[in-house]
Short mmCIF file of C-alpha atoms in Angstrom, two decimals:
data_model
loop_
_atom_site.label_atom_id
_atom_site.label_comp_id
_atom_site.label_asym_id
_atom_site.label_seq_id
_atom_site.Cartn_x
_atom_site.Cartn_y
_atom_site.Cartn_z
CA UNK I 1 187.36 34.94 98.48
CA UNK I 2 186.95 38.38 99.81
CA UNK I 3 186.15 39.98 96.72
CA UNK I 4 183.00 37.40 95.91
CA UNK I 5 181.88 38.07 100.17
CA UNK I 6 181.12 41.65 98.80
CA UNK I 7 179.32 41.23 95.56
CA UNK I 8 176.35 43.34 95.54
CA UNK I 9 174.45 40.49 94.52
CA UNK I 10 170.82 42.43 94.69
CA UNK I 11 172.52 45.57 92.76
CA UNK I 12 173.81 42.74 90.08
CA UNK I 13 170.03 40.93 90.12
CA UNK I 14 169.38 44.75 89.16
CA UNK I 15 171.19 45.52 86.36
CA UNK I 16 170.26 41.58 84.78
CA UNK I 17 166.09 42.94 84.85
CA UNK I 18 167.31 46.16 83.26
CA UNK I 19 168.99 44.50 80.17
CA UNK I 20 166.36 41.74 80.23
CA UNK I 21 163.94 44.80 79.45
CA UNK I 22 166.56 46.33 77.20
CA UNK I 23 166.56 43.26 75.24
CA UNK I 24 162.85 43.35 75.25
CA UNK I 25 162.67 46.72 74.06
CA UNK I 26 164.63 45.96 70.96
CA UNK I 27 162.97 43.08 69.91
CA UNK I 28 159.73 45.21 69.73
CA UNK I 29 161.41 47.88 67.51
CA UNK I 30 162.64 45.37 65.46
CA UNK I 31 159.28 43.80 65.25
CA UNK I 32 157.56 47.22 64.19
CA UNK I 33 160.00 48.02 61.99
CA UNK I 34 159.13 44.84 59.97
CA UNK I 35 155.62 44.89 59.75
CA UNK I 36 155.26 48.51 59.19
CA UNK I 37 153.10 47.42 55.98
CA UNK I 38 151.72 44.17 57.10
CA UNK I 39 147.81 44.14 57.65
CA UNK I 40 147.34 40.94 60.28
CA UNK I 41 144.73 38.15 59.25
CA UNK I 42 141.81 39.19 61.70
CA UNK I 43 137.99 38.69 60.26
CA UNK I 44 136.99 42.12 62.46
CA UNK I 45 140.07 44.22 60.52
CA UNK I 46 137.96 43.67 57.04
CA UNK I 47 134.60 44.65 58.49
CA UNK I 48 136.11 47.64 60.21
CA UNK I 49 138.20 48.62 56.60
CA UNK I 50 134.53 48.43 55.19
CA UNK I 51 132.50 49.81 57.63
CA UNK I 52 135.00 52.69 57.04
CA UNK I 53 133.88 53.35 53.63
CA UNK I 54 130.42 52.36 54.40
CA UNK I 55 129.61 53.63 57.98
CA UNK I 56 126.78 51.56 58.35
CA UNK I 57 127.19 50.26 61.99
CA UNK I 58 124.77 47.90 64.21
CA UNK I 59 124.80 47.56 67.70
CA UNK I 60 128.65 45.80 68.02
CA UNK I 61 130.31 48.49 66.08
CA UNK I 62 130.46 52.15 67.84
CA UNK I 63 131.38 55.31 65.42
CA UNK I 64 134.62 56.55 66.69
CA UNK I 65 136.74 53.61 64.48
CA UNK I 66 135.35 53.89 61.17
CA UNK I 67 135.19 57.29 61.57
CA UNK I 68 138.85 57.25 62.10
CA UNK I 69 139.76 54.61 59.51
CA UNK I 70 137.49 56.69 57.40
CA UNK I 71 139.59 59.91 57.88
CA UNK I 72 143.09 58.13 56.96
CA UNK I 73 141.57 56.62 54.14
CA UNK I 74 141.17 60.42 52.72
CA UNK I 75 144.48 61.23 54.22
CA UNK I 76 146.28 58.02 52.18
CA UNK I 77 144.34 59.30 49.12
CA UNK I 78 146.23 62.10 48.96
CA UNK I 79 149.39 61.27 50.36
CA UNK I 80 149.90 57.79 48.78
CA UNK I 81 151.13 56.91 52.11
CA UNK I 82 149.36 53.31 53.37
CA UNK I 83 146.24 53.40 55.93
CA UNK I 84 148.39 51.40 57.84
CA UNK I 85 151.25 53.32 57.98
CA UNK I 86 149.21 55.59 58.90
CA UNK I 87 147.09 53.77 61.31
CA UNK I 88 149.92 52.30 63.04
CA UNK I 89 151.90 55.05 64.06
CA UNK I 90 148.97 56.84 65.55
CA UNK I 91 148.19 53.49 67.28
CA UNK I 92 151.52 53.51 68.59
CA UNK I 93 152.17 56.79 69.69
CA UNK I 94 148.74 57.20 71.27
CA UNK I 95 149.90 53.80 73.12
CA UNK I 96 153.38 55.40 74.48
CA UNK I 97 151.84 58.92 75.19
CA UNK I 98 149.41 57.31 77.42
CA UNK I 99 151.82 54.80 79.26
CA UNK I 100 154.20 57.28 80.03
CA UNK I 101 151.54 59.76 80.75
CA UNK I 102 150.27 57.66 83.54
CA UNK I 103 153.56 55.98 84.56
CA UNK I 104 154.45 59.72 85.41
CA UNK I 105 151.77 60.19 87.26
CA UNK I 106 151.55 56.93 89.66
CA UNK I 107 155.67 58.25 90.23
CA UNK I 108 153.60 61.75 91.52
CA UNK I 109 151.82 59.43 93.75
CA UNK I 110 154.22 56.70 94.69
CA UNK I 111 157.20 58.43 95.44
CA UNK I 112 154.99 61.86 96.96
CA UNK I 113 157.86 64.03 96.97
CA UNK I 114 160.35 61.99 98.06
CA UNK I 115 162.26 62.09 94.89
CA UNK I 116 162.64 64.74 91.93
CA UNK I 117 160.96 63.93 89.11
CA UNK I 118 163.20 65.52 87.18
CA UNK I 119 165.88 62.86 88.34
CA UNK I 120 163.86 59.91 86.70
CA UNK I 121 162.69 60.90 83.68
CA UNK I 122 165.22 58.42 81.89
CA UNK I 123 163.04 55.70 83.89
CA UNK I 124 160.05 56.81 82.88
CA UNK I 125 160.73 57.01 79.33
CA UNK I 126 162.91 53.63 79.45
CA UNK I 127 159.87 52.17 81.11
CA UNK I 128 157.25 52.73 78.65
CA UNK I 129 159.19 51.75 76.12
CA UNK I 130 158.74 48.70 77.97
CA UNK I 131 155.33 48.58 78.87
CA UNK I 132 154.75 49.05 75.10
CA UNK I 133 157.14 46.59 73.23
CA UNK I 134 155.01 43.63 75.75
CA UNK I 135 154.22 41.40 72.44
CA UNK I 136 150.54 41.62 72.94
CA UNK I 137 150.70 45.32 73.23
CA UNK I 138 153.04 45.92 70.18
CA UNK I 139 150.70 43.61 67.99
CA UNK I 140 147.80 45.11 68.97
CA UNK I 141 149.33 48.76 68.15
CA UNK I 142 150.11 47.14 64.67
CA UNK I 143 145.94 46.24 63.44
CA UNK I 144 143.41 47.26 61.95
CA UNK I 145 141.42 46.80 65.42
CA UNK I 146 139.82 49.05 68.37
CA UNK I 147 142.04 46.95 71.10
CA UNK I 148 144.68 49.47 70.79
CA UNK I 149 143.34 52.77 71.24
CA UNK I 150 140.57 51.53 73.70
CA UNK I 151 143.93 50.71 75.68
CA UNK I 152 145.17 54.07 75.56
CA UNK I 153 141.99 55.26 77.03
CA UNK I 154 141.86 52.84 79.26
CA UNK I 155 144.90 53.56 80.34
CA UNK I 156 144.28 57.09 80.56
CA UNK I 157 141.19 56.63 82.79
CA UNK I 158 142.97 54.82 85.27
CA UNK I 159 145.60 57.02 85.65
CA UNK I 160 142.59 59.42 86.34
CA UNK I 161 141.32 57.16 88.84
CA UNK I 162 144.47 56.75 90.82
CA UNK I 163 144.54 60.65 90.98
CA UNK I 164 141.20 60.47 92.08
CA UNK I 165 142.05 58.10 95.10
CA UNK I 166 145.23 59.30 96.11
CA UNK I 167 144.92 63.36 96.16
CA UNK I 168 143.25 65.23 98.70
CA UNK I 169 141.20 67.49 96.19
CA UNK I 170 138.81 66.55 93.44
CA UNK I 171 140.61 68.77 90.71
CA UNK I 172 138.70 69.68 87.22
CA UNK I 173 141.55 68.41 84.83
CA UNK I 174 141.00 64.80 86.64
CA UNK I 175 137.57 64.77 85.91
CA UNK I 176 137.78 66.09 82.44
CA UNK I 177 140.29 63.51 82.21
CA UNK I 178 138.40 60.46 83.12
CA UNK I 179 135.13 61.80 81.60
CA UNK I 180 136.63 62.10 78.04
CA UNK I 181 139.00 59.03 77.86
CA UNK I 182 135.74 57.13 79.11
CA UNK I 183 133.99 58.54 76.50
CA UNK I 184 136.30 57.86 73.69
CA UNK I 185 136.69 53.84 75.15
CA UNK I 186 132.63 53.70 74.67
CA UNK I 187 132.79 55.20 71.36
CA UNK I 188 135.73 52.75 70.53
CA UNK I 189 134.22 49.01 72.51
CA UNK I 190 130.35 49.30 73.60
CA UNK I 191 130.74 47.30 77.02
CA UNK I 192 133.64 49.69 77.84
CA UNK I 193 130.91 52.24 79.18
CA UNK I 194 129.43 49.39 81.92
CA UNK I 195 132.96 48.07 82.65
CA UNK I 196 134.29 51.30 83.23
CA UNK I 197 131.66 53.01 85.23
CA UNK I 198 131.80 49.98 87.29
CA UNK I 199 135.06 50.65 88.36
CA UNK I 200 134.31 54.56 88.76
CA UNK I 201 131.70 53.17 91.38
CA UNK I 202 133.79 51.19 93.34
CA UNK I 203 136.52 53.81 93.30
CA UNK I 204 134.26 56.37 94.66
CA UNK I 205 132.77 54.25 97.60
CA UNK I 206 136.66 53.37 98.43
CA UNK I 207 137.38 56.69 98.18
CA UNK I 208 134.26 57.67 100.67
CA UNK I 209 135.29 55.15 103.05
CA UNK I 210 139.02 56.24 103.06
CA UNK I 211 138.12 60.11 103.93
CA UNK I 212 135.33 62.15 105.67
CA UNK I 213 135.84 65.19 103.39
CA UNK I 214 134.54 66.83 100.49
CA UNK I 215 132.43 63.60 100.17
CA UNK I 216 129.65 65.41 98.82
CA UNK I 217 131.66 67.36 96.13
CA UNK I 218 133.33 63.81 95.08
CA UNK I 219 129.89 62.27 94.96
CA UNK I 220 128.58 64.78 92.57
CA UNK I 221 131.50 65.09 90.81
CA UNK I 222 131.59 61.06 90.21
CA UNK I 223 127.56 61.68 89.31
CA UNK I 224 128.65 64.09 86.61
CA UNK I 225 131.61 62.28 85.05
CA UNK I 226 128.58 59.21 84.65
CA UNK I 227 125.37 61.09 83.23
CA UNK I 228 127.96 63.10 81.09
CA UNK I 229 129.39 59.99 79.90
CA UNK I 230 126.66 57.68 79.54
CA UNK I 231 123.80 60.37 77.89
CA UNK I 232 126.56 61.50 75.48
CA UNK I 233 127.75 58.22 74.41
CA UNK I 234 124.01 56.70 74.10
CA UNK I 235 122.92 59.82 72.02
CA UNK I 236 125.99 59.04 69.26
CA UNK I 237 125.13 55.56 69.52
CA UNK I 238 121.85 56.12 68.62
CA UNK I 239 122.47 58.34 65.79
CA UNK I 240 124.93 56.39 64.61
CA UNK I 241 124.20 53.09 65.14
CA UNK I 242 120.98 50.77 63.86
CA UNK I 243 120.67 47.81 65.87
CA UNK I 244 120.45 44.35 63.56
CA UNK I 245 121.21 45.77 60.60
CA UNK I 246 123.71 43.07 60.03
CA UNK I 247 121.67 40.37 60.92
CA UNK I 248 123.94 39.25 63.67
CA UNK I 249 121.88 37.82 66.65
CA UNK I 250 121.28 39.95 70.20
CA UNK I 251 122.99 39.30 73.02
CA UNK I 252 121.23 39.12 76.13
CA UNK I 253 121.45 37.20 79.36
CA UNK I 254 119.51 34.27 77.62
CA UNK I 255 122.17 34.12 74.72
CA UNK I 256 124.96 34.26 77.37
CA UNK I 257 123.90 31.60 78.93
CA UNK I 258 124.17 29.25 75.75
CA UNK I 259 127.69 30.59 74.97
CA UNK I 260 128.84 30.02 78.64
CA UNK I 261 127.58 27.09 80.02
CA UNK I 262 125.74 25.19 76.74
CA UNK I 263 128.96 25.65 74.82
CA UNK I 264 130.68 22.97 74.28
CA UNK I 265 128.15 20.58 76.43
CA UNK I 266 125.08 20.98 73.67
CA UNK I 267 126.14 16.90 71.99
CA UNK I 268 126.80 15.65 75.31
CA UNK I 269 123.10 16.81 77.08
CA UNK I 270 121.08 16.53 73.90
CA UNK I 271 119.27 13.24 74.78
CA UNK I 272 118.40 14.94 77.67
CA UNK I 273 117.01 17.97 76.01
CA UNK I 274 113.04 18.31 75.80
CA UNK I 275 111.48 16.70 72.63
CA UNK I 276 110.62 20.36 70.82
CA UNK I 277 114.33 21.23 71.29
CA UNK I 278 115.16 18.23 70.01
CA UNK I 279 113.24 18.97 67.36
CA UNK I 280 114.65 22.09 66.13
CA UNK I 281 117.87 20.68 66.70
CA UNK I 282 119.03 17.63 65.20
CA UNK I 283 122.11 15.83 67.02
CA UNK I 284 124.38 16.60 63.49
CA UNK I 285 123.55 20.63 64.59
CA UNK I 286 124.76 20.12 68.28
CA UNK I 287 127.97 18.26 67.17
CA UNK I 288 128.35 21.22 64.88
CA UNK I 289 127.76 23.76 67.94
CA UNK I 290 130.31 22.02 70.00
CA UNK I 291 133.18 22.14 67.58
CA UNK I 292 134.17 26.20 67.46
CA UNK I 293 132.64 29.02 69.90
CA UNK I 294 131.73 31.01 66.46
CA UNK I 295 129.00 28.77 65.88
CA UNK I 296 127.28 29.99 69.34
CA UNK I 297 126.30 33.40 67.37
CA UNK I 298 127.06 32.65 63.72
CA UNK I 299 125.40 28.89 63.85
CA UNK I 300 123.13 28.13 66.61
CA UNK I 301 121.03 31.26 67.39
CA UNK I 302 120.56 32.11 63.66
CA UNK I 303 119.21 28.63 63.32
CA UNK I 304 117.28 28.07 66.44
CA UNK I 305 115.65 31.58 66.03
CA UNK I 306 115.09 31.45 62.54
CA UNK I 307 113.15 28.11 63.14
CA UNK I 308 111.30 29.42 66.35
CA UNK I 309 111.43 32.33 66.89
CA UNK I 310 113.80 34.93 69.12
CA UNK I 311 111.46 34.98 72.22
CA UNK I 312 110.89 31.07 72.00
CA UNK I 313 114.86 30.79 71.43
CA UNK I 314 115.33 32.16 74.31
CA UNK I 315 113.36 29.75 76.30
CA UNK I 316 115.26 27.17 74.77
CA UNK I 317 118.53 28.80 75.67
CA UNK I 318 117.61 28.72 79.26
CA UNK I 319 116.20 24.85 78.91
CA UNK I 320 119.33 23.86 77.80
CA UNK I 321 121.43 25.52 80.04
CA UNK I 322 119.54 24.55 83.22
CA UNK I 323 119.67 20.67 82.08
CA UNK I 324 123.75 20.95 81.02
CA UNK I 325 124.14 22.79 84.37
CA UNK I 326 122.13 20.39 86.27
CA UNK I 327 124.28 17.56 84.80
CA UNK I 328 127.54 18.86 84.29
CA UNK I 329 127.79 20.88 86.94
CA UNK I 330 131.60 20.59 88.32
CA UNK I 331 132.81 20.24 84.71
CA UNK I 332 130.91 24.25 84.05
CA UNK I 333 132.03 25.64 87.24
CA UNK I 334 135.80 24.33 86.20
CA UNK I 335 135.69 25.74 82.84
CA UNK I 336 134.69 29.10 84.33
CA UNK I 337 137.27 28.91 87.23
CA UNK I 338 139.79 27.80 84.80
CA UNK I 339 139.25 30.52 82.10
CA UNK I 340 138.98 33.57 85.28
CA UNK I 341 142.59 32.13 86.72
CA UNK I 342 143.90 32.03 82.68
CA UNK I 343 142.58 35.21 81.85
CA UNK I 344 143.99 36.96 85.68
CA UNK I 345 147.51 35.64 85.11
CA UNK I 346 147.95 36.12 81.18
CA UNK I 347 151.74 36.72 80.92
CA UNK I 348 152.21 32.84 82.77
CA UNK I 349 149.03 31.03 80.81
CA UNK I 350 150.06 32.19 77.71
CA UNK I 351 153.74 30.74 78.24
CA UNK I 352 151.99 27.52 79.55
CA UNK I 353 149.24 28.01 76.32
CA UNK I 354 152.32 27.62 74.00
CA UNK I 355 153.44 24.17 75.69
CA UNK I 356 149.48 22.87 75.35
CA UNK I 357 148.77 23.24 79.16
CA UNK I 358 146.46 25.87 79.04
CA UNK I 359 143.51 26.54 77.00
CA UNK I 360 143.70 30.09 75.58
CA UNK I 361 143.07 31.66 72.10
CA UNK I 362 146.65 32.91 71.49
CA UNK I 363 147.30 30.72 69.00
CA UNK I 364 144.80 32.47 66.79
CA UNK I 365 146.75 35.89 67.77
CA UNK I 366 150.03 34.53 67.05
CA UNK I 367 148.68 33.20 63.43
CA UNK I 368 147.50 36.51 62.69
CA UNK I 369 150.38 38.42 63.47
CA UNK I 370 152.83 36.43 61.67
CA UNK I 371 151.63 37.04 58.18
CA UNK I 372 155.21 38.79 57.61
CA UNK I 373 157.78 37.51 60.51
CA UNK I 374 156.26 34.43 61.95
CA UNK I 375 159.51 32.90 63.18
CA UNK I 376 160.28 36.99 64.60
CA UNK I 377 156.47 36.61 65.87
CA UNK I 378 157.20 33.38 67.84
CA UNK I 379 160.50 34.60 69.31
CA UNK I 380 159.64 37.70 70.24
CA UNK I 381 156.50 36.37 72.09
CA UNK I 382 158.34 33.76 73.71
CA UNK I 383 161.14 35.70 74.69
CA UNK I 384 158.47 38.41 76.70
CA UNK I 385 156.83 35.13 78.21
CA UNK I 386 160.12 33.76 79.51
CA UNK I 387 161.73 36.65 80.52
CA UNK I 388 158.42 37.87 82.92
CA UNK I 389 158.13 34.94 84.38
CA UNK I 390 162.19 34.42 85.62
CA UNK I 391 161.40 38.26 86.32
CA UNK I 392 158.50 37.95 88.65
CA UNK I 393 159.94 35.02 90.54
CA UNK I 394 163.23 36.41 91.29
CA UNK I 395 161.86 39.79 91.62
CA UNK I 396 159.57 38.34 94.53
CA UNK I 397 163.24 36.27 95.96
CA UNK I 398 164.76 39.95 95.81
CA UNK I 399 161.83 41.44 97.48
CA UNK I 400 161.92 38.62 100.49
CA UNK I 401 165.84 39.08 100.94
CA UNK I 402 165.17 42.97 101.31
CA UNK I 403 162.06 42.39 104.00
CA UNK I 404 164.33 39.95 105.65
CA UNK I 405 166.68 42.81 106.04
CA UNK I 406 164.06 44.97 106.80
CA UNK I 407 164.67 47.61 104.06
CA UNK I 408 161.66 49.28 103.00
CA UNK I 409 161.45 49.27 99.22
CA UNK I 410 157.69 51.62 99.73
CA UNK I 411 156.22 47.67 97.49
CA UNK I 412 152.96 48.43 99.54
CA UNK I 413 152.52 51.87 98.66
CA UNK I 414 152.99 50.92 95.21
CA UNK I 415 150.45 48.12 95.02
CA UNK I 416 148.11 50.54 96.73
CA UNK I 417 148.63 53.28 93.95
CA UNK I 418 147.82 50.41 91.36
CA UNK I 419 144.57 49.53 92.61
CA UNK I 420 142.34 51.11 89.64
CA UNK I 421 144.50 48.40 87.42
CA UNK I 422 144.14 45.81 89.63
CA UNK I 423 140.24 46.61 89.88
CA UNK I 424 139.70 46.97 85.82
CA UNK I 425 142.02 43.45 85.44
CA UNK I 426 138.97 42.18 87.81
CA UNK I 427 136.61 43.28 86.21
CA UNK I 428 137.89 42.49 82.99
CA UNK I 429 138.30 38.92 83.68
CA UNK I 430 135.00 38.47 85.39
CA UNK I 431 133.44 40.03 82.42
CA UNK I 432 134.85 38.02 80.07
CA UNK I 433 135.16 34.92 81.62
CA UNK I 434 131.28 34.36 82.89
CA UNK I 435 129.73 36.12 79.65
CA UNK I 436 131.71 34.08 77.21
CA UNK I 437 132.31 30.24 76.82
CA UNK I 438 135.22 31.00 74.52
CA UNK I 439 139.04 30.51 75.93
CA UNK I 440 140.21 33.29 77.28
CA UNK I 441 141.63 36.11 74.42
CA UNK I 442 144.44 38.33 75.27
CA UNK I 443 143.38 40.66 72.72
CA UNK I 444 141.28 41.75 76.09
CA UNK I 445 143.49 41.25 78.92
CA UNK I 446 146.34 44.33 77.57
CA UNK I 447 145.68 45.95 81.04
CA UNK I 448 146.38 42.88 82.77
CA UNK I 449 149.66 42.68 80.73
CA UNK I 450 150.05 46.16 81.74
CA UNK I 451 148.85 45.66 85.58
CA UNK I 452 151.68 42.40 86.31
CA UNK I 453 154.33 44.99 84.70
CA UNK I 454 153.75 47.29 87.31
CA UNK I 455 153.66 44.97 90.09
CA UNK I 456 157.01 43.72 88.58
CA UNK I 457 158.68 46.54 88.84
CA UNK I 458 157.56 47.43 92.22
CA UNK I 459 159.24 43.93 93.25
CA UNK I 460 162.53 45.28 91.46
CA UNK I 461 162.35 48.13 93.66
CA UNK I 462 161.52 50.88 90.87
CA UNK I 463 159.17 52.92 93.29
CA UNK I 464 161.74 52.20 96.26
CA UNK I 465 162.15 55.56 98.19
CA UNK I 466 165.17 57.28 98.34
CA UNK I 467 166.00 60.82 100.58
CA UNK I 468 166.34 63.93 98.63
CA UNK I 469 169.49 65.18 98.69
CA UNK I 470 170.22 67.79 101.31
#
């Protein structure tokens, strides 16, 4: 009876999380090792394999891909080994360079100085390993898409961001840092650029408020990193690039406002709809619009436009949407709230996705990933997805029992180090989730995959401060 009074039951909770990630960690090398050769079923991997060869590119495709695809297609020519071999490997070693690159660095800032570095470098490595076997970031690593490597840079501009509001000095190598890894996510995904410089706006007037010095150097030097960015960027994208010549119809605030609120209300409104929409849109073409978010782009707006014209389309657009709005206005505003708290807590709606209780496109993910190993697919997945969420919960139990004992475990400091992640996931989600009437992807939320790991491990204590040794 004596013996169980001194279990170290938090120690124990401990070492559980550890091999919970352990077993985590293997799955994901198993995974890889399978589908080393395996090219998953997206439409956008074709397109980029032949925009490689072909480099034509409109407005939705930036440079930096097919130029890349286009480079290991020379290198498999004359090594015989496959682009995705290839492909993947870079993918995945540009993915755990950059985790543990700025895993490393939020330690620097966490921990400042209260513990060698040297001393956890077996947690930082164990860590990203991790970080990067999280399904959605493992599958990602393993296409032919831009999700990965934008990632990388994402990450990598971040970490750039938390040096930026947690050290005293502006220092060169941070902005160099953020500057290029910003440059190469615009080059990679075109709305990276606005997202991104977003965030580097906010960070700066947080870190303004926060400090009365060098606020003038940090101004200009947050000027430079954007003209830099955004003039380089827009002159490759205009050399590069030819808007339409793909045929696929522009997006603009108009067009958004068909995918977001019109989608999938157009059957539902139409007898409400002015007679000239009606029109140019029989009731057979609504019900047609309603059935799959594709048709917003690859049905509606070809046909509406083609009929009418683009500038009278858009007028239409905005008809529609103000008439659906007026009349189904709790059922949009739902959709909208439902997708931005789907999107913000990813690891738990994809779990509740897989049971039919939340809307979400992972289905379409999964289906795609599994052209070699779907049962090691589905396992895999739902082993992450069970395994975070016991994590999180007990993780915030262990956290209570150790403020209940007053122990600091330094859970602030981290979540205050994480708030360029927490900022991006933000951003992210409002991006996504009030431009686009499609469920929510998690081929877009990786950082917010990335972001609830961190807070995670904050809960488990893996920032907790500890005395150097005297």
């Amino acid at each position: 009876m004596e013996n169980r009074k001194r279990l170290d039951w938090p120690r124990i909770m401990k070492i559980v999380f550890y091999c919970m990630m352990g077993i985590q960690i293997m799955f994901g090398i198993l995974w890889m090792i399978r589908n080393f050769t395996a090219v998953p079923a997206f439409g956008d991997s074709k397109e980029y394999l032949e925009l490689g060869k072909t480099m034509i590119l409109d407005e939705y495709r930036p440079v930096l891909y097919p130029l890349l695809l286009r480079g290991i297609g020379w290198v498999e020519s004359v090594t015989s080994i496959p682009l995705p071999v290839i492909l993947y490997t870079m993918q995945t070693m540009a993915s755990f360079g950059a985790v543990l690159y700025g895993v490393r660095k939020l330690d620097e800032v966490i921990l400042a100085g209260d513990q060698f570095l040297a001393d956890r470098k077996i947690v930082h490595v164990f860590f990203s390993f991790y970080l990067v076997t999280i399904p959605m970031i493992t599958f990602m690593n393993f296409t032919v898409l831009t999700d990965s490597l934008a990632t990388s840079a994402l990450i990598l501009f971040l970490t750039g961001m938390v040096v930026f509001l947690n050290e005293a000095s502006v220092k060169v190598s941070a902005c160099i840092l953020v500057t290029v890894s910003l440059m190469v996510q615009s080059l990679l995904r075109a709305d990276r650029l606005y997202s991104c410089i977003l965030v580097l706006t906010i960070c700066l007037i947080i870190r303004l408020v926060r400090t009365l010095e060098n606020r003038k150097r940090i101004t200009i030097a947050v000027l430079a990193i954007s003209l830099i960015s955004i003039g380089s960027v827009r002159m490759i994208s205009h050399m590069t690039q030819t808007p339409g010549i793909h045929g696929r119809v522009q997006t603009n605030l108009s067009f958004v406002l068909l995918d977001r609120i019109v989608w999938p209300n157009m059957a539902a409104n139409y007898p409400d709809f002015p007679q000239e929409i009606q029109e140019a849109i029989s009731i057979e073409d609504a019900r047609k619009f309603d059935e799959h978010n594709n048709n917003v782009m690859y049905q509606m707006a070809p046909l509406l436009e083609g009929k009418v014209g683009q500038e009278r389309a858009k007028d239409m657009y905005r008809q529609m949407a103000a008439i659906v709005f007026k009349n189904q206005t709790k059922k949009v505003l739902a959709d909208i709230g439902e997708d931005i708290l789907a999107m913000a807590v990813s690891p738990v709606s994809s779990l509740l996705h897989a049971y039919g209780r939340c809307e979400k496109n992972d289905s379409w993910n999964l289906h795609c990933m599994s052209t070699k190993t779907p049962s090691l697919t589905k396992n895999y997945n739902l082993y992450y997805q069970y395994s975070f969420v016991i994590s999180i919960v007990f993780g915030g139990i262990l956290s209570v029992i150790y403020m209940w004992k007053k122990e600091s475990r330094n859970i602030g400091r981290a979540i205050s180090a994480f708030v360029p992640y927490l900022l991006f996931g933000g951003v992210l989600t409002l991006w996504f989730c009030l431009g686009d009437g499609a469920p929510p992807n998690d081929r877009y939320a990786m950082i917010i995959y990335i972001a609830w790991a961190l807070l995670d491990a904050a809960l488990w204590g893996m920032w907790q401060r500890t005395p150097k040794a005297a």
